Amino acid sequence: MGEFSGKVAVVTAAAGAGIGQATARSLAKEGANVVVSDAHAKRTAQVASEIMNEYGVKTLGIQCDVRIPGQVGGMVDQTLKEWGRIDILVNNAGIDKPSPVWEMDDESWNLIIDTNLKGVFNCCRAVIPTMMKQRYGKIVNMSSVLAWLGGEEEGVAYVTAKAGIQGLTRAIARQVGQFNINVNAVAPGLAYNPFMDKLQPPEYFQKIRSQEILGRDGTPQDMANAILFLCSEKAGFITGSCLCISGGWFMY
Amino acid sequence: MVKKVLNFFPTIDILVNNAGWTRDLLFIEKPRSDWEKEIAINLWGVINCSRAVLDVMIGQKSGKIVNLASDVGRVGEYKEAVYGACKAGVIALGKALAREVGRYQINVNSVCPASTPPVEEGSYGEFSLWKEMAGLFTPEIREKARKAYSLRRLGTAQDIADMVVFLCSDRASFITGQAISVSGGYTMV
């Protein structure tokens, strides 16, 4: 029996190389049945089947663009049809197109805000009525150290969205606490995966590494560990909090 | 204390600075002796214990220190002025130490509870601050307090212990210098 046996967890952007897949795998390892949600159809199906085979839990691979309420609603409907409940929602989906503020076009701003911020709202709004009926639910949203620090190399829309997620987390936590639903955020520092090398030059990582006082990069697993803790019964009295996991880069 | 521990065990892996004390009184009504006791226990206590174990932990190149701070140290509270100042001090102390000893793989974090009243009369020790304060938590007050929390319940000692244990575990090895509220949505800082 794992810590999350019998629970149903939805993890968005769970088919990539980062925090989402690490979280989906960790939940499955502890016995949860997992909805692997991602915008990429092929990887979604592949990761869902890998997790099912590796951990012996039930999985659903559902292609979903979190920007589109209809697709989010469809994902929730399909999950409820299969399993009848949703205990855990991890809002991990995010995107950035780094550019200075004076070069950022409307299209990029909208894409980033819609994915990172409105996507979290869309998923929360779709899942919370079920959690209210259950009188049980755990939601974890992905903020970032950049919400406090700003980012010289990162997009302003990304930083804005990640700060917005903290406000959204507190606002929702206040409203749904009475239904025994915990809503928290985690704020990762660098959760390094090799895919990131395609997005940023080596100097970008060196600058961050000089701030990581524990002398190592964070990993997707470091973040998954904290997300699992926040979804566990051990964190039952924590809501509206933001847990910063950055190896000392930022101290909240 | 540290010498005694080292007589029995080869290492000190974890220090939980839990000792604390206060008595709820308005700042202008509180005698200086109470402030001094608050600073001695809540702030000097953490400084003394941290100082005493750090040589050991630095030698080991590993260690976990968890301080029991308080949401009061982040938002302030009536009748807890100097206590809150101490708790704010504990948070800053933890962050400074985290910066200084991170290179030795020592994690230093603070946990910020809200009010964590004893579950029942007598479930606290002789020197507990609750000896004087527990009487304040009548069933009516508990009921009123409960509603001030988003989760509609008061915290328990176990709620706090669970976070302390998490922070001491390998699963939290990338978390350092943080102040983390376990307070049912009381402050949400």
Tab-separated table of C-alpha atoms in Angstrom:
chain	number	residue	atom	x	y	z
A	1	MET	CA	0.000	0.000	0.000
A	2	GLY	CA	1.440	3.331	-1.060
A	3	GLU	CA	0.759	6.648	0.605
A	4	PHE	CA	-1.657	7.597	-2.198
A	5	SER	CA	-3.280	4.221	-2.905
A	6	GLY	CA	-6.741	4.624	-4.383
A	7	LYS	CA	-6.368	8.368	-4.915
A	8	VAL	CA	-6.979	9.964	-8.306
A	9	ALA	CA	-4.438	12.588	-9.360
A	10	VAL	CA	-4.452	14.907	-12.368
A	11	VAL	CA	-1.070	16.311	-13.376
A	12	THR	CA	-0.888	18.819	-16.229
A	13	ALA	CA	2.094	18.916	-18.558
A	14	ALA	CA	3.045	15.499	-17.234
A	15	ALA	CA	4.592	14.127	-20.411
A	16	GLY	CA	7.625	16.413	-20.617
A	17	ALA	CA	11.118	16.077	-19.194
A	18	GLY	CA	10.508	18.133	-16.075
A	19	ILE	CA	8.557	18.495	-12.842
A	20	GLY	CA	5.240	17.223	-14.242
A	21	GLN	CA	6.435	13.775	-15.212
A	22	ALA	CA	8.539	13.411	-12.048
A	23	THR	CA	5.424	14.250	-10.011
A	24	ALA	CA	3.163	11.883	-11.972
A	25	ARG	CA	5.685	9.063	-11.530
A	26	SER	CA	6.163	9.747	-7.817
A	27	LEU	CA	2.398	9.747	-7.219
A	28	ALA	CA	2.052	6.507	-9.181
A	29	LYS	CA	4.906	4.944	-7.223
A	30	GLU	CA	2.877	5.665	-4.085
A	31	GLY	CA	-0.185	4.001	-5.562
A	32	ALA	CA	-2.184	6.874	-7.071
A	33	ASN	CA	-4.066	6.441	-10.320
A	34	VAL	CA	-2.801	9.228	-12.531
A	35	VAL	CA	-4.185	11.334	-15.351
A	36	VAL	CA	-1.212	12.237	-17.526
A	37	SER	CA	-2.400	15.453	-19.129
A	38	ASP	CA	-0.298	17.183	-21.749
A	39	ALA	CA	-0.675	19.238	-24.904
A	40	HIS	CA	1.411	16.759	-26.923
A	41	ALA	CA	-0.752	13.808	-27.997
A	42	LYS	CA	1.935	11.231	-28.747
A	43	ARG	CA	4.057	11.805	-25.643
A	44	THR	CA	0.923	11.869	-23.476
A	45	ALA	CA	-0.116	8.369	-24.540
A	46	GLN	CA	3.443	7.096	-24.275
A	47	VAL	CA	4.133	8.415	-20.764
A	48	ALA	CA	0.705	7.251	-19.513
A	49	SER	CA	1.427	3.724	-20.698
A	50	GLU	CA	4.989	3.757	-19.294
A	51	ILE	CA	3.737	4.807	-15.866
A	52	MET	CA	0.992	2.178	-15.915
A	53	ASN	CA	3.462	-0.576	-16.781
A	54	GLU	CA	6.151	0.552	-14.378
A	55	TYR	CA	4.069	1.141	-11.253
A	56	GLY	CA	1.026	-1.091	-11.803
A	57	VAL	CA	-1.498	1.703	-11.323
A	58	LYS	CA	-4.267	2.845	-13.637
A	59	THR	CA	-3.437	5.797	-15.866
A	60	LEU	CA	-5.261	7.928	-18.385
A	61	GLY	CA	-3.362	9.839	-21.036
A	62	ILE	CA	-5.456	12.847	-21.976
A	63	GLN	CA	-4.344	15.441	-24.491
A	64	CYS	CA	-5.336	18.822	-23.114
A	65	ASP	CA	-4.440	22.416	-23.822
A	66	VAL	CA	-5.027	24.089	-20.448
A	67	ARG	CA	-5.715	27.416	-22.205
A	68	ILE	CA	-8.973	26.052	-23.583
A	69	PRO	CA	-11.781	25.621	-21.019
A	70	GLY	CA	-13.595	23.115	-23.261
A	71	GLN	CA	-10.580	20.820	-23.337
A	72	VAL	CA	-10.058	21.126	-19.577
A	73	GLY	CA	-13.749	20.332	-19.021
A	74	GLY	CA	-13.429	17.324	-21.321
A	75	MET	CA	-10.425	16.071	-19.347
A	76	VAL	CA	-12.320	16.354	-16.068
A	77	ASP	CA	-15.425	14.651	-17.532
A	78	GLN	CA	-13.364	11.768	-18.870
A	79	THR	CA	-11.589	11.332	-15.528
A	80	LEU	CA	-14.877	11.335	-13.616
A	81	LYS	CA	-16.414	8.895	-16.088
A	82	GLU	CA	-13.538	6.472	-15.575
A	83	TRP	CA	-12.809	6.855	-11.869
A	84	GLY	CA	-15.632	8.911	-10.337
A	85	ARG	CA	-13.434	11.278	-8.327
A	86	ILE	CA	-10.460	13.648	-8.395
A	87	ASP	CA	-8.405	13.922	-5.205
A	88	ILE	CA	-5.317	15.732	-6.405
A	89	LEU	CA	-4.704	18.403	-9.038
A	90	VAL	CA	-1.143	19.468	-9.825
A	91	ASN	CA	-1.139	22.522	-12.090
A	92	ASN	CA	2.247	22.198	-13.669
A	93	ALA	CA	1.665	23.396	-17.239
A	94	GLY	CA	3.778	26.380	-18.149
A	95	ILE	CA	5.617	27.977	-21.021
A	96	ASP	CA	8.072	30.813	-21.543
A	97	LYS	CA	9.344	32.673	-24.586
A	98	PRO	CA	12.129	34.772	-23.106
A	99	SER	CA	12.347	38.263	-24.542
A	100	PRO	CA	12.943	41.761	-23.174
A	101	VAL	CA	9.834	43.793	-22.391
A	102	TRP	CA	10.492	46.196	-25.256
A	103	GLU	CA	10.446	43.351	-27.748
A	104	MET	CA	7.573	41.272	-26.387
A	105	ASP	CA	4.617	41.139	-28.765
A	106	ASP	CA	0.948	40.721	-27.830
A	107	GLU	CA	0.876	37.205	-29.140
A	108	SER	CA	3.660	36.038	-26.805
A	109	TRP	CA	2.185	37.856	-23.806
A	110	ASN	CA	-1.216	36.248	-24.376
A	111	LEU	CA	0.220	32.782	-24.976
A	112	ILE	CA	2.273	32.896	-21.773
A	113	ILE	CA	-0.406	34.431	-19.517
A	114	ASP	CA	-3.088	32.104	-20.924
A	115	THR	CA	-0.986	28.992	-20.392
A	116	ASN	CA	0.698	29.774	-17.062
A	117	LEU	CA	-2.025	31.737	-15.267
A	118	LYS	CA	-5.393	31.260	-16.938
A	119	GLY	CA	-4.575	27.569	-17.363
A	120	VAL	CA	-4.347	27.221	-13.575
A	121	PHE	CA	-7.664	29.044	-13.177
A	122	ASN	CA	-9.294	26.867	-15.863
A	123	CYS	CA	-8.185	23.638	-14.201
A	124	CYS	CA	-9.091	24.772	-10.656
A	125	ARG	CA	-12.527	25.968	-11.761
A	126	ALA	CA	-13.211	22.677	-13.527
A	127	VAL	CA	-12.040	20.392	-10.714
A	128	ILE	CA	-13.170	22.225	-7.555
A	129	PRO	CA	-16.930	21.403	-7.784
A	130	THR	CA	-15.991	17.708	-7.653
A	131	MET	CA	-13.647	18.287	-4.715
A	132	MET	CA	-16.378	20.273	-2.913
A	133	LYS	CA	-18.800	17.357	-3.274
A	134	GLN	CA	-16.126	14.983	-1.989
A	135	ARG	CA	-15.269	17.384	0.827
A	136	TYR	CA	-11.692	16.502	-0.034
A	137	GLY	CA	-9.093	17.853	-2.374
A	138	LYS	CA	-5.436	18.827	-2.738
A	139	ILE	CA	-4.313	21.385	-5.297
A	140	VAL	CA	-0.693	22.363	-5.897
A	141	ASN	CA	0.194	25.179	-8.286
A	142	MET	CA	3.586	25.930	-9.759
A	143	SER	CA	4.972	29.378	-8.986
A	144	SER	CA	8.666	30.277	-9.286
A	145	VAL	CA	11.434	32.094	-7.436
A	146	LEU	CA	11.127	34.614	-10.267
A	147	ALA	CA	7.791	35.731	-8.780
A	148	TRP	CA	9.871	37.478	-6.100
A	149	LEU	CA	13.108	38.129	-7.942
A	150	GLY	CA	11.963	39.140	-11.399
A	151	GLY	CA	14.033	37.826	-14.261
A	152	GLU	CA	16.462	39.642	-16.469
A	153	GLU	CA	16.660	36.856	-19.032
A	154	GLU	CA	13.143	35.481	-18.649
A	155	GLY	CA	9.997	36.880	-20.189
A	156	VAL	CA	8.071	39.530	-18.239
A	157	ALA	CA	4.822	37.673	-18.931
A	158	TYR	CA	6.245	34.521	-17.337
A	159	VAL	CA	7.340	36.361	-14.193
A	160	THR	CA	3.971	38.134	-14.005
A	161	ALA	CA	2.072	34.864	-14.360
A	162	LYS	CA	4.161	33.142	-11.679
A	163	ALA	CA	3.502	36.014	-9.246
A	164	GLY	CA	-0.183	35.871	-10.217
A	165	ILE	CA	-0.269	32.178	-9.365
A	166	GLN	CA	0.622	33.013	-5.756
A	167	GLY	CA	-2.300	35.426	-5.529
A	168	LEU	CA	-4.639	32.969	-7.223
A	169	THR	CA	-3.492	30.240	-4.829
A	170	ARG	CA	-4.311	32.367	-1.763
A	171	ALA	CA	-7.623	33.550	-3.200
A	172	ILE	CA	-8.815	30.029	-3.984
A	173	ALA	CA	-7.434	28.653	-0.703
A	174	ARG	CA	-9.544	31.175	1.258
A	175	GLN	CA	-12.704	30.217	-0.616
A	176	VAL	CA	-12.425	26.441	-0.557
A	177	GLY	CA	-10.798	25.779	2.842
A	178	GLN	CA	-14.270	25.286	4.325
A	179	PHE	CA	-14.714	22.277	2.011
A	180	ASN	CA	-11.526	20.633	3.263
A	181	ILE	CA	-9.626	21.493	0.107
A	182	ASN	CA	-5.976	22.520	0.513
A	183	VAL	CA	-4.515	24.839	-2.112
A	184	ASN	CA	-0.796	25.578	-2.071
A	185	ALA	CA	1.975	26.631	-4.388
A	186	VAL	CA	5.569	25.578	-4.762
A	187	ALA	CA	8.148	28.016	-6.057
A	188	PRO	CA	11.020	26.138	-7.685
A	189	GLY	CA	14.392	27.619	-8.392
A	190	LEU	CA	16.297	25.822	-11.106
A	191	ALA	CA	14.812	22.338	-11.615
A	192	TYR	CA	17.364	21.400	-14.216
A	193	ASN	CA	16.615	19.041	-17.055
A	194	PRO	CA	18.668	18.717	-20.266
A	195	PHE	CA	15.843	20.174	-22.399
A	196	MET	CA	16.568	23.543	-20.770
A	197	ASP	CA	19.919	23.753	-22.552
A	198	LYS	CA	17.932	24.394	-25.735
A	199	LEU	CA	16.251	27.438	-24.172
A	200	GLN	CA	19.112	29.245	-22.451
A	201	PRO	CA	22.892	29.655	-22.950
A	202	PRO	CA	25.418	28.145	-20.474
A	203	GLU	CA	26.002	31.566	-18.854
A	204	TYR	CA	22.367	31.626	-17.756
A	205	PHE	CA	22.851	28.496	-15.675
A	206	GLN	CA	26.230	29.621	-14.317
A	207	LYS	CA	24.644	32.779	-12.943
A	208	ILE	CA	21.977	30.773	-11.106
A	209	ARG	CA	24.513	28.246	-9.840
A	210	SER	CA	26.469	31.007	-8.117
A	211	GLN	CA	23.298	31.669	-6.062
A	212	GLU	CA	22.563	28.075	-5.096
A	213	ILE	CA	24.180	27.928	-1.673
A	214	LEU	CA	23.814	24.165	-1.343
A	215	GLY	CA	26.170	23.854	-4.289
A	216	ARG	CA	23.956	21.875	-6.621
A	217	ASP	CA	21.097	22.315	-9.063
A	218	GLY	CA	17.575	21.388	-8.154
A	219	THR	CA	16.046	18.416	-9.905
A	220	PRO	CA	12.473	17.740	-11.005
A	221	GLN	CA	12.457	15.105	-8.243
A	222	ASP	CA	13.235	17.732	-5.565
A	223	MET	CA	10.071	19.565	-6.616
A	224	ALA	CA	8.021	16.368	-6.905
A	225	ASN	CA	9.001	15.448	-3.318
A	226	ALA	CA	7.594	18.724	-2.002
A	227	ILE	CA	4.462	18.465	-4.148
A	228	LEU	CA	3.805	14.975	-2.777
A	229	PHE	CA	4.266	16.225	0.773
A	230	LEU	CA	1.724	19.002	0.176
A	231	CYS	CA	-0.721	16.431	-1.258
A	232	SER	CA	-0.281	14.113	1.731
A	233	GLU	CA	-2.278	13.896	4.940
A	234	LYS	CA	0.820	15.141	6.751
A	235	ALA	CA	0.272	18.579	5.232
A	236	GLY	CA	-3.420	18.695	6.097
A	237	PHE	CA	-3.088	21.996	7.996
A	238	ILE	CA	-1.174	23.800	5.267
A	239	THR	CA	-3.149	25.953	2.861
A	240	GLY	CA	-2.503	29.184	0.978
A	241	SER	CA	1.229	28.642	1.469
A	242	CYS	CA	4.030	28.896	-1.019
A	243	LEU	CA	6.954	26.554	-0.469
A	244	CYS	CA	10.169	27.766	-2.084
A	245	ILE	CA	12.545	24.998	-3.195
A	246	SER	CA	15.622	26.646	-4.575
A	247	GLY	CA	18.683	25.409	-2.696
A	248	GLY	CA	18.899	28.775	-0.990
A	249	TRP	CA	18.730	30.875	-4.191
A	250	PHE	CA	15.769	32.721	-2.758
A	251	MET	CA	14.719	32.622	0.913
A	252	TYR	CA	11.042	33.277	1.491
B	1	MET	CA	24.044	18.886	26.330
B	2	VAL	CA	25.950	18.558	23.049
B	3	LYS	CA	28.903	16.910	24.847
B	4	LYS	CA	26.548	14.414	26.497
B	5	VAL	CA	24.965	13.557	23.155
B	6	LEU	CA	28.396	12.979	21.610
B	7	ASN	CA	29.275	10.622	24.485
B	8	PHE	CA	26.418	8.406	23.377
B	9	PHE	CA	26.250	8.992	19.624
B	10	PRO	CA	28.959	9.670	17.036
B	11	THR	CA	26.954	12.312	15.144
B	12	ILE	CA	24.298	14.979	15.567
B	13	ASP	CA	22.233	14.946	12.413
B	14	ILE	CA	19.221	16.978	13.411
B	15	LEU	CA	18.570	19.919	15.731
B	16	VAL	CA	14.975	21.012	16.304
B	17	ASN	CA	14.884	24.322	18.168
B	18	ASN	CA	11.453	23.966	19.705
B	19	ALA	CA	11.815	25.580	23.136
B	20	GLY	CA	9.772	28.751	23.404
B	21	TRP	CA	7.800	30.798	25.881
B	22	THR	CA	5.443	33.763	26.076
B	23	ARG	CA	2.650	35.227	28.147
B	24	ASP	CA	-0.060	37.246	26.385
B	25	LEU	CA	-0.035	40.837	27.641
B	26	LEU	CA	-0.144	44.234	25.976
B	27	PHE	CA	3.329	45.640	25.375
B	28	ILE	CA	2.724	48.629	27.678
B	29	GLU	CA	1.470	46.373	30.473
B	30	LYS	CA	4.163	43.729	30.333
B	31	PRO	CA	6.970	43.801	32.880
B	32	ARG	CA	10.531	43.945	31.625
B	33	SER	CA	11.274	40.611	33.302
B	34	ASP	CA	8.822	38.914	30.903
B	35	TRP	CA	10.512	40.477	27.870
B	36	GLU	CA	13.867	39.292	29.128
B	37	LYS	CA	12.599	35.773	29.667
B	38	GLU	CA	11.058	35.785	26.166
B	39	ILE	CA	14.290	36.929	24.537
B	40	ALA	CA	16.370	34.520	26.618
B	41	ILE	CA	14.329	31.467	25.648
B	42	ASN	CA	12.976	32.277	22.169
B	43	LEU	CA	16.044	33.970	20.692
B	44	TRP	CA	19.101	33.231	22.837
B	45	GLY	CA	17.941	29.619	23.127
B	46	VAL	CA	18.051	29.192	19.361
B	47	ILE	CA	21.377	31.042	19.078
B	48	ASN	CA	22.940	28.911	21.832
B	49	CYS	CA	21.752	25.554	20.508
B	50	SER	CA	22.600	26.383	16.885
B	51	ARG	CA	26.078	27.545	17.868
B	52	ALA	CA	26.701	24.418	19.930
B	53	VAL	CA	25.766	21.898	17.215
B	54	LEU	CA	27.190	23.704	14.193
B	55	ASP	CA	30.817	22.733	14.864
B	56	VAL	CA	29.694	19.107	14.889
B	57	MET	CA	27.552	19.431	11.760
B	58	ILE	CA	30.264	21.336	9.871
B	59	GLY	CA	32.725	18.569	10.778
B	60	GLN	CA	30.274	15.974	9.491
B	61	LYS	CA	29.521	18.043	6.393
B	62	SER	CA	25.837	17.344	6.963
B	63	GLY	CA	23.014	18.425	9.205
B	64	LYS	CA	19.455	19.684	9.477
B	65	ILE	CA	18.345	22.514	11.717
B	66	VAL	CA	14.665	23.326	12.035
B	67	ASN	CA	13.553	26.302	14.107
B	68	LEU	CA	10.074	26.665	15.469
B	69	ALA	CA	9.277	30.264	14.581
B	70	SER	CA	5.715	31.585	14.322
B	71	ASP	CA	3.310	33.326	11.967
B	72	VAL	CA	3.469	36.067	14.624
B	73	GLY	CA	7.028	36.705	13.465
B	74	ARG	CA	5.714	37.432	9.967
B	75	VAL	CA	2.529	39.452	10.576
B	76	GLY	CA	2.722	40.647	14.200
B	77	GLU	CA	-0.002	40.034	16.790
B	78	TYR	CA	-1.651	41.747	19.740
B	79	LYS	CA	-0.087	41.008	23.112
B	80	GLU	CA	2.862	39.231	21.525
B	81	ALA	CA	5.156	42.144	20.642
B	82	VAL	CA	8.493	40.970	21.992
B	83	TYR	CA	7.649	37.307	21.373
B	84	GLY	CA	6.923	38.208	17.732
B	85	ALA	CA	10.161	40.185	17.530
B	86	CYS	CA	12.033	37.089	18.748
B	87	LYS	CA	10.287	34.878	16.198
B	88	ALA	CA	11.092	37.329	13.386
B	89	GLY	CA	14.663	37.185	14.684
B	90	VAL	CA	14.632	33.391	14.555
B	91	ILE	CA	13.524	33.486	10.898
B	92	ALA	CA	16.341	35.893	9.977
B	93	LEU	CA	18.859	33.926	12.036
B	94	GLY	CA	17.857	30.769	10.173
B	95	LYS	CA	18.292	32.459	6.796
B	96	ALA	CA	21.696	33.875	7.697
B	97	LEU	CA	22.919	30.515	9.017
B	98	ALA	CA	21.529	28.785	5.909
B	99	ARG	CA	23.685	31.089	3.783
B	100	GLU	CA	26.786	30.518	5.912
B	101	VAL	CA	26.606	26.739	6.250
B	102	GLY	CA	24.900	25.641	3.011
B	103	ARG	CA	28.331	24.754	1.622
B	104	TYR	CA	28.601	22.057	4.310
B	105	GLN	CA	25.292	20.489	3.217
B	106	ILE	CA	23.528	21.818	6.300
B	107	ASN	CA	19.914	22.864	5.748
B	108	VAL	CA	18.403	25.487	8.056
B	109	ASN	CA	14.677	26.231	7.901
B	110	SER	CA	11.946	27.680	10.108
B	111	VAL	CA	8.390	26.454	10.576
B	112	CYS	CA	5.729	29.039	11.381
B	113	PRO	CA	2.711	27.684	13.232
B	114	ALA	CA	-0.299	29.731	14.176
B	115	SER	CA	-1.832	29.077	17.604
B	116	THR	CA	-1.432	25.412	18.473
B	117	PRO	CA	-3.370	24.987	21.726
B	118	PRO	CA	-3.127	21.719	23.655
B	119	VAL	CA	-5.814	19.212	22.772
B	120	GLU	CA	-6.838	18.814	26.399
B	121	GLU	CA	-6.003	20.027	29.874
B	122	GLY	CA	-2.881	18.383	31.204
B	123	SER	CA	-1.432	17.475	27.796
B	124	TYR	CA	1.469	19.831	28.455
B	125	GLY	CA	4.466	19.896	30.764
B	126	GLU	CA	5.162	21.673	34.011
B	127	PHE	CA	7.167	24.473	32.391
B	128	SER	CA	4.888	24.842	29.355
B	129	LEU	CA	3.609	28.299	28.498
B	130	TRP	CA	0.215	26.605	28.279
B	131	LYS	CA	0.197	26.216	32.061
B	132	GLU	CA	-0.835	29.857	32.219
B	133	MET	CA	-2.533	30.145	28.846
B	134	ALA	CA	-4.541	26.936	28.393
B	135	GLY	CA	-7.361	28.337	30.487
B	136	LEU	CA	-7.911	30.969	27.800
B	137	PHE	CA	-9.009	28.299	25.319
B	138	THR	CA	-12.535	27.660	26.532
B	139	PRO	CA	-14.794	25.648	24.190
B	140	GLU	CA	-16.446	28.949	23.121
B	141	ILE	CA	-13.093	30.560	22.293
B	142	ARG	CA	-11.978	27.442	20.434
B	143	GLU	CA	-15.166	27.519	18.358
B	144	LYS	CA	-14.660	31.192	17.542
B	145	ALA	CA	-10.995	30.670	16.710
B	146	ARG	CA	-11.792	27.675	14.508
B	147	LYS	CA	-13.829	29.885	12.191
B	148	ALA	CA	-10.927	32.291	11.696
B	149	TYR	CA	-9.043	29.545	9.850
B	150	SER	CA	-9.760	28.761	6.201
B	151	LEU	CA	-9.728	25.057	6.990
B	152	ARG	CA	-12.115	25.624	9.939
B	153	ARG	CA	-9.967	23.861	12.484
B	154	LEU	CA	-7.142	24.633	14.884
B	155	GLY	CA	-3.673	23.285	14.375
B	156	THR	CA	-2.306	20.392	16.363
B	157	ALA	CA	1.188	19.579	17.535
B	158	GLN	CA	1.185	16.699	15.044
B	159	ASP	CA	0.521	19.088	12.117
B	160	ILE	CA	3.694	20.943	13.009
B	161	ALA	CA	5.727	17.812	13.746
B	162	ASP	CA	4.887	16.412	10.291
B	163	MET	CA	6.434	19.466	8.598
B	164	VAL	CA	9.489	19.360	10.865
B	165	VAL	CA	10.062	15.713	9.965
B	166	PHE	CA	9.635	16.453	6.246
B	167	LEU	CA	12.232	19.234	6.439
B	168	CYS	CA	14.657	16.857	8.197
B	169	SER	CA	14.202	14.200	5.524
B	170	ASP	CA	16.215	13.641	2.358
B	171	ARG	CA	13.085	14.549	0.405
B	172	ALA	CA	13.612	18.169	1.455
B	173	SER	CA	17.347	18.283	0.784
B	174	PHE	CA	17.021	21.191	-1.702
B	175	ILE	CA	15.010	23.348	0.720
B	176	THR	CA	17.013	25.769	2.838
B	177	GLY	CA	16.655	29.259	4.295
B	178	GLN	CA	12.866	29.108	4.148
B	179	ALA	CA	10.179	30.114	6.617
B	180	ILE	CA	7.181	27.880	6.031
B	181	SER	CA	3.754	28.495	7.531
B	182	VAL	CA	1.743	25.546	8.818
B	183	SER	CA	-1.231	27.532	9.952
B	184	GLY	CA	-4.436	26.445	8.256
B	185	GLY	CA	-4.469	29.518	6.047
B	186	TYR	CA	-4.238	31.957	8.971
B	187	THR	CA	-1.742	34.287	7.287
B	188	MET	CA	-0.978	32.808	3.875
B	189	VAL	CA	2.386	34.559	3.781
